[in-house]
Amino acid sequence: MTVTAITLADLAERLGVELAGDPQCVITGLAPLASAKAGQLSFLDNPRYRQQLSHTNASAVILRREELPHCPSNALISNNPYLSYAQLTAWFATAPQAEPGVHPTVVCGTADIAASASIGAHCVIGNHVRIAEGVVIQAGCVIGDNCVIGANSHLYSQVTLYHDVVLGEGVIIHSGAVLGSDGFGFAKTADGWQKIVQLGGVRIGNAVEIGANTTIDRGALDNTVIEDQVKLDNQIQIGHNVHIGRGTAIAGCVGIAGSTRIGQYCLIAGGAGIGGHLTIADYVVITGMAMVTKSITQAGSYSSGTGLQESQEWRKSAARFHQLNQLAHRIQQLEAKVQQLSQQQNA
Amino acid sequence: MTVTAITLADLAERLGVELAGDPQCVITGLAPLASAKAGQLSFLDNPRYRQQLSHTNASAVILRREELPHCPSNALISNNPYLSYAQLTAWFATAPQAEPGVHPTVVCGTADIAASASIGAHCVIGNHVRIAEGVVIQAGCVIGDNCVIGANSHLYSQVTLYHDVVLGEGVIIHSGAVLGSDGFGFAKTADGWQKIVQLGGVRIGNAVEIGANTTIDRGALDNTVIEDQVKLDNQIQIGHNVHIGRGTAIAGCVGIAGSTRIGQYCLIAGGAGIGGHLTIADYVVITGMAMVTKSITQAGSYSSGTGLQESQEWRKSAARFHQLNQLAHRIQQLEAKVQQLSQQQNA
Amino acid sequence: MTVTAITLADLAERLGVELAGDPQCVITGLAPLASAKAGQLSFLDNPRYRQQLSHTNASAVILRREELPHCPSNALISNNPYLSYAQLTAWFATAPQAEPGVHPTVVCGTADIAASASIGAHCVIGNHVRIAEGVVIQAGCVIGDNCVIGANSHLYSQVTLYHDVVLGEGVIIHSGAVLGSDGFGFAKTADGWQKIVQLGGVRIGNAVEIGANTTIDRGALDNTVIEDQVKLDNQIQIGHNVHIGRGTAIAGCVGIAGSTRIGQYCLIAGGAGIGGHLTIADYVVITGMAMVTKSITQAGSYSSGTGLQESQEWRKSAARFHQLNQLAHRIQQLEAKVQQLSQQQNA
């Protein structure tokens, strides 16, 4: 369902939330508190934006009951305003809808394509491919042999699936993403490298989202596996045979080296790097740009790196970092000497 | 204008600089001081390459007046040799020129394409797209509905614009770049994530350059905005609702998380990471691989990280880093004890 | 050669290794020790997986002679089991084979394409391009003017080569990789930036592999050069005029800034960043996410960064890092005072 105008009463009913104010108020769009105009609906989730609530020009605001006294407009009272807002966004979607059917410019092997699927211009589909009902594949995608694309999945333009990549249902893949490229595997020879041909595939669960220009390598022998509800941002690199557990969310520019196993419902912030052959427990949080070189066996939040300083000050800190072990030894020597002095004095 | 041979006199006149030497000397190309041959023009900007000046085989060198005595060849005297060289490069460009017109393999919606624009093979153009005079879109690009591409912009092959992406004039976008992909927004549910449909667009100013495989997400509700003269290198990730001020230059592999606002004329070096919802002042310099987790309110240079060490030494420093707080406490205790000892001794 | 079933005797002969057990045992595939089933061949290289050897269901295992007593199955005895396994993988490859010939949807300039080459659907090939025998270019690639692609090279789908990119023989390039995009070069002007048109090209040696979505910029005046046997993983950024020596292997997400020269047989781990205009000696190892801001003149292993801590503990370490120089001064002062006290006491 996409709407261009809807009454607040309708919205409250669909969201299953309580309405405070004018049920006939017509909502024509969504906007942040600060920039919302008449006719628009906004939301307050993070209390640090409470200031903006009292000055908003929104016609209605989704908020928690305790914020109601500060609200100058109509309100929708939700236990989870952010989730209610998330649900709303789908109804106001403005993205063009794809028409079912295979564009005449598509080059297609022996694929089995459901009637309701939409395949955009200049796509190339391999042999033995199965594309389920409701799938949208936008222009310029290349789908290798033996791929399976589950119902209602959506591939934006210029996605590449190598052969033997299997997607679950409701998977979203953004432009430029590459799934099934070779893992980085070579054996050293006398004067170079012998390629290890990558014989595994890629298995993506249901409701997985994969960001623009993210890459997921195929397995060396077994598959690379991404479980249901995993959310991957842009420019992520997933090495061969990585296994990511259900519901884990990973922000942009993260790199995960081969054969690492990440648990369920982890949160990995942008730019983090995770070494190969590690195991990360469930519910682990990794903060931005952290470097993970050992397995993590306990849920919790983990970090590395140094905070930002003015460059001139930072150069001093960085120079001292190189002396840290020596500084620690000097502290130890001082402690010994001071104890000795103290004993002599008290003797 | 592209030249294959030009006299030094002509070059001096076009650049508006002074000539020292033979005005009839014919220049057929550009080269660095060290590898230049007869007929080639070189430049000296960074004084650390002065050594190379005296041995160059270039037929002429662009340089500052004070370097003239060391120059064994003809010279063009410029107050800003690097800028003069930059201007020159355009005249010696060797890249193939695109022919105006729409290639017959292009799949095109209801687009309004100027007569002088060039659309390469296998491009896919959506509905309600406006493409201005002098635009070049090379092979295999996909342009979504409602996009606007300003005059003389140049999209190299395989660029993807989602719907509602607006480019100013003279914008250059390199291959594999993706503009308008969904921002990374999800609301937590009991057992997974509810997608927040991204309703904003992308607005790119005039004379912006965007590197290969760089990704710029569309806004959640408002737009993601890149102002005029911003220069973005390859493999950069720009989150939703980021705003980058005029003239800021960002090197490769930088990641900028959502809703962060970066000022004008900032310089952000390669691999830096900038957290979400931050504000960075004008004229800020961020050094390579720095991690920015707080807003920066003052112009200046900022850094984080540690310098490179031999791995064996580094492991000791890194181990001591974990003990830093404890080491600081031990210093504090030592200071107290030493003061006590000193007082007792002097008592 | 691709096999679906082969006797152990045949394998031993082809690999040039010794067989222990049943020469008639038929091998139908490869698998890791832990998941291998009857009919499959596995290998033991890293002694930490020795535990898995005694429980494997593989029909045969490639291993070193000293592991033979622990092997419950047939064995192939190799001095280098990992290399033997690497050689084997090619024989069991399952990737679809490309048919020679140019697909009718290809748009092609004045290219010289060998009869045995295979050009996939919707590729676009420029003018004056030379494509040698045995080359495979998969669907949706764009090859610029004057490119040369050496014998038996393989470009996966959606690779982009700008003009004047020259590949050696046996080069493999994965999807989304971009070679020859403009280096990041601008001269500062009063209110913005003057583009430095990039006039160099890209030269790739023999047996180079380039990962998915990796970008290699063209040179400013000279070429960017990647020597024979260099192996590049996914999402790597190589700046203009970088030179990488023979046999160097670089893992995912590494960034190398312009004009840096890297020696032969270096190993650079994932996420490392290397500054511009540096020289890195042969046989240098850079560990994961290390930041290299100075030239490295000696072979050896180099690191930077801090190890992972629980975030709460890390915040204390990071705060103390900012005070490091001051802490070092306090240690110095303590040392002076303690010496003074010691002298007074002994006086």
Coordinates of N, CA, C and O in Angstrom, one line a residue, chain C residues 161-233:
Chain C
L161 N 37.1 -1.4 -17.6 CA 38.5 -0.9 -17.9 C 38.3 0.4 -18.6 O 37.6 0.5 -19.7
Y162 N 38.9 1.5 -18.1 CA 38.9 2.8 -18.9 C 39.9 2.6 -20.0 O 40.5 1.5 -20.2
H163 N 40.1 3.6 -20.8 CA 41.0 3.6 -21.9 C 42.4 3.4 -21.5 O 42.8 3.7 -20.4
D164 N 43.3 2.8 -22.4 CA 44.7 2.6 -22.1 C 45.0 1.8 -20.9 O 45.9 2.2 -20.1
V165 N 44.3 0.7 -20.7 CA 44.6 -0.2 -19.6 C 45.2 -1.5 -20.3 O 44.5 -2.0 -21.2
V166 N 46.4 -1.9 -19.9 CA 47.0 -3.1 -20.5 C 47.2 -4.2 -19.5 O 47.8 -4.0 -18.5
L167 N 46.6 -5.3 -19.8 CA 46.6 -6.5 -18.9 C 47.6 -7.5 -19.5 O 47.5 -7.8 -20.8
G168 N 48.4 -8.2 -18.7 CA 49.2 -9.3 -19.1 C 48.4 -10.5 -19.4 O 47.2 -10.5 -19.6
E169 N 49.1 -11.7 -19.3 CA 48.5 -13.0 -19.6 C 48.0 -13.6 -18.3 O 48.6 -13.4 -17.2
G170 N 46.9 -14.3 -18.4 CA 46.4 -15.1 -17.2 C 45.9 -14.2 -16.1 O 46.0 -14.6 -14.9
V171 N 45.5 -13.0 -16.4 CA 45.0 -12.0 -15.4 C 43.6 -12.4 -15.1 O 42.8 -12.7 -16.0
I172 N 43.2 -12.4 -13.8 CA 41.8 -12.6 -13.4 C 41.3 -11.3 -12.7 O 42.0 -10.8 -11.8
I173 N 40.2 -10.8 -13.2 CA 39.6 -9.6 -12.5 C 38.1 -9.9 -12.2 O 37.3 -10.4 -13.0
H174 N 37.8 -9.7 -10.9 CA 36.5 -10.0 -10.4 C 35.5 -8.8 -10.6 O 35.9 -7.7 -10.9
S175 N 34.2 -9.2 -10.5 CA 33.1 -8.2 -10.8 C 33.2 -6.9 -10.1 O 33.6 -6.9 -8.9
G176 N 32.9 -5.9 -10.7 CA 32.8 -4.6 -10.1 C 34.1 -3.9 -10.0 O 34.2 -2.7 -9.5
A177 N 35.2 -4.5 -10.3 CA 36.5 -3.9 -10.3 C 36.6 -2.8 -11.4 O 36.0 -2.9 -12.4
V178 N 37.3 -1.7 -11.1 CA 37.4 -0.6 -12.0 C 38.9 -0.3 -12.1 O 39.6 0.0 -11.2
L179 N 39.4 -0.4 -13.4 CA 40.8 -0.1 -13.6 C 40.9 1.1 -14.5 O 40.3 1.2 -15.6
G180 N 41.7 2.1 -14.1 CA 41.9 3.2 -15.0 C 41.1 4.5 -14.7 O 41.2 5.5 -15.5
S181 N 40.4 4.5 -13.6 CA 39.7 5.7 -13.2 C 40.7 6.8 -12.9 O 41.8 6.5 -12.6
D182 N 40.2 8.0 -12.9 CA 41.1 9.1 -12.6 C 41.8 9.1 -11.2 O 41.1 8.9 -10.3
G183 N 43.1 9.3 -11.2 CA 43.7 9.6 -9.9 C 43.1 10.8 -9.3 O 42.5 11.7 -9.9
F184 N 43.3 10.9 -7.9 CA 42.7 12.0 -7.2 C 43.6 13.2 -7.2 O 44.5 13.3 -6.3
G185 N 43.5 14.0 -8.2 CA 44.5 15.1 -8.3 C 43.9 16.4 -8.6 O 43.2 16.6 -9.6
F186 N 44.1 17.4 -7.8 CA 43.5 18.7 -7.9 C 44.5 19.8 -7.4 O 45.2 19.5 -6.5
A187 N 44.5 20.9 -8.1 CA 45.3 22.0 -7.6 C 44.3 23.0 -6.9 O 43.3 23.3 -7.5
K188 N 44.7 23.5 -5.8 CA 43.9 24.5 -5.0 C 43.8 25.8 -5.8 O 44.7 26.3 -6.3
T189 N 42.6 26.3 -5.9 CA 42.3 27.6 -6.5 C 41.8 28.5 -5.4 O 41.6 28.1 -4.2
A190 N 41.4 29.7 -5.7 CA 40.9 30.7 -4.7 C 39.7 30.1 -4.0 O 39.6 30.3 -2.8
D191 N 38.8 29.5 -4.7 CA 37.6 29.1 -4.1 C 37.2 27.7 -4.4 O 36.0 27.3 -4.3
G192 N 38.1 26.9 -4.8 CA 37.8 25.5 -5.1 C 39.0 24.7 -5.6 O 40.1 24.9 -5.0
W193 N 38.8 23.9 -6.6 CA 39.8 23.0 -7.1 C 39.9 23.0 -8.6 O 38.9 22.9 -9.2
Q194 N 41.1 23.0 -9.1 CA 41.3 22.8 -10.6 C 41.7 21.3 -10.8 O 42.7 20.9 -10.2
K195 N 40.9 20.6 -11.6 CA 41.2 19.2 -11.9 C 42.6 19.1 -12.6 O 42.8 19.8 -13.6
I196 N 43.4 18.1 -12.2 CA 44.5 17.7 -12.9 C 44.1 16.5 -13.8 O 43.9 15.4 -13.2
V197 N 44.0 16.7 -15.1 CA 43.6 15.6 -15.9 C 44.6 14.5 -15.9 O 45.9 14.8 -15.9
Q198 N 44.2 13.3 -15.8 CA 45.1 12.2 -15.5 C 45.5 11.5 -16.9 O 44.7 10.9 -17.5
L199 N 46.8 11.7 -17.3 CA 47.2 11.4 -18.6 C 47.9 10.0 -18.7 O 48.2 9.5 -19.8
G200 N 48.2 9.4 -17.6 CA 48.9 8.1 -17.6 C 47.9 7.0 -17.8 O 46.7 7.2 -17.9
G201 N 48.4 5.7 -17.8 CA 47.5 4.6 -18.0 C 47.7 3.6 -16.8 O 48.1 4.0 -15.7
V202 N 47.3 2.3 -17.0 CA 47.5 1.3 -16.0 C 48.1 0.1 -16.7 O 47.8 -0.3 -17.8
R203 N 49.2 -0.5 -16.1 CA 49.8 -1.7 -16.6 C 49.8 -2.8 -15.6 O 50.3 -2.6 -14.5
I204 N 49.2 -3.9 -16.0 CA 49.0 -5.0 -15.1 C 49.8 -6.2 -15.7 O 49.7 -6.5 -16.9
G205 N 50.6 -6.8 -14.8 CA 51.5 -7.9 -15.3 C 50.8 -9.2 -15.5 O 49.5 -9.3 -15.6
N206 N 51.5 -10.3 -15.7 CA 51.0 -11.6 -15.9 C 50.5 -12.2 -14.6 O 51.1 -12.0 -13.5
A207 N 49.5 -13.1 -14.6 CA 49.0 -13.9 -13.5 C 48.7 -13.0 -12.3 O 48.8 -13.4 -11.1
V208 N 48.2 -11.8 -12.5 CA 47.7 -10.9 -11.5 C 46.2 -11.3 -11.2 O 45.5 -11.5 -12.2
E209 N 45.8 -11.3 -10.0 CA 44.4 -11.4 -9.7 C 43.9 -10.2 -8.9 O 44.6 -9.7 -8.0
I210 N 42.7 -9.7 -9.3 CA 42.2 -8.4 -8.8 C 40.8 -8.7 -8.3 O 39.9 -9.2 -9.1
G211 N 40.5 -8.4 -7.0 CA 39.2 -8.8 -6.4 C 38.1 -7.9 -6.7 O 38.2 -6.9 -7.4
A212 N 36.9 -8.4 -6.3 CA 35.6 -7.7 -6.6 C 35.6 -6.3 -6.0 O 36.1 -6.0 -4.9
N213 N 35.2 -5.3 -6.8 CA 35.0 -3.9 -6.4 C 36.3 -3.3 -6.0 O 36.3 -2.2 -5.3
T214 N 37.4 -3.8 -6.4 CA 38.7 -3.2 -6.2 C 38.9 -2.1 -7.3 O 38.4 -2.2 -8.4
T215 N 39.5 -1.0 -6.9 CA 39.7 0.1 -7.9 C 41.2 0.4 -8.0 O 42.0 0.5 -7.0
I216 N 41.7 0.6 -9.2 CA 43.1 1.0 -9.5 C 43.1 2.2 -10.4 O 42.6 2.1 -11.6
D217 N 43.5 3.3 -9.9 CA 43.5 4.5 -10.7 C 44.6 4.6 -11.8 O 45.7 4.0 -11.6
R218 N 44.3 5.3 -12.9 CA 45.3 5.5 -13.9 C 46.4 6.5 -13.3 O 46.1 7.3 -12.4
G219 N 47.5 6.5 -13.9 CA 48.6 7.4 -13.5 C 48.3 8.9 -13.9 O 47.5 9.1 -14.8
A220 N 49.0 9.8 -13.2 CA 48.8 11.2 -13.6 C 49.5 11.5 -14.9 O 49.0 12.1 -15.8
L221 N 50.8 11.2 -14.9 CA 51.6 11.4 -16.2 C 52.2 10.0 -16.6 O 52.0 9.6 -17.7
D222 N 52.9 9.3 -15.7 CA 53.3 8.0 -15.9 C 52.2 7.0 -15.6 O 51.1 7.4 -15.3
N223 N 52.5 5.7 -15.7 CA 51.5 4.7 -15.5 C 51.4 4.2 -14.0 O 52.4 4.3 -13.3
T224 N 50.3 3.7 -13.6 CA 50.2 2.9 -12.4 C 50.6 1.5 -12.8 O 50.1 1.0 -13.9
V225 N 51.4 0.8 -12.0 CA 52.0 -0.5 -12.5 C 51.8 -1.6 -11.4 O 52.2 -1.4 -10.2
I226 N 51.3 -2.7 -11.8 CA 51.1 -3.9 -10.9 C 51.9 -5.0 -11.6 O 51.6 -5.4 -12.7
E227 N 52.9 -5.5 -10.9 CA 53.8 -6.5 -11.6 C 53.2 -7.9 -11.5 O 52.2 -8.1 -10.9
D228 N 53.9 -8.8 -12.2 CA 53.5 -10.2 -12.3 C 53.2 -10.8 -10.9 O 53.8 -10.5 -9.9
Q229 N 52.2 -11.7 -10.9 CA 51.9 -12.5 -9.7 C 51.4 -11.7 -8.5 O 51.4 -12.3 -7.4
V230 N 51.1 -10.5 -8.7 CA 50.5 -9.7 -7.6 C 49.0 -10.2 -7.4 O 48.3 -10.4 -8.3
K231 N 48.6 -10.4 -6.1 CA 47.3 -10.9 -5.8 C 46.6 -9.8 -5.0 O 47.0 -9.5 -3.9
L232 N 45.5 -9.3 -5.5 CA 44.7 -8.2 -4.8 C 43.3 -8.8 -4.4 O 42.6 -9.3 -5.3
D233 N 43.0 -8.6 -3.2 CA 41.6 -9.1 -2.7 C 40.6 -8.0 -3.1 O 40.8 -7.1 -3.8

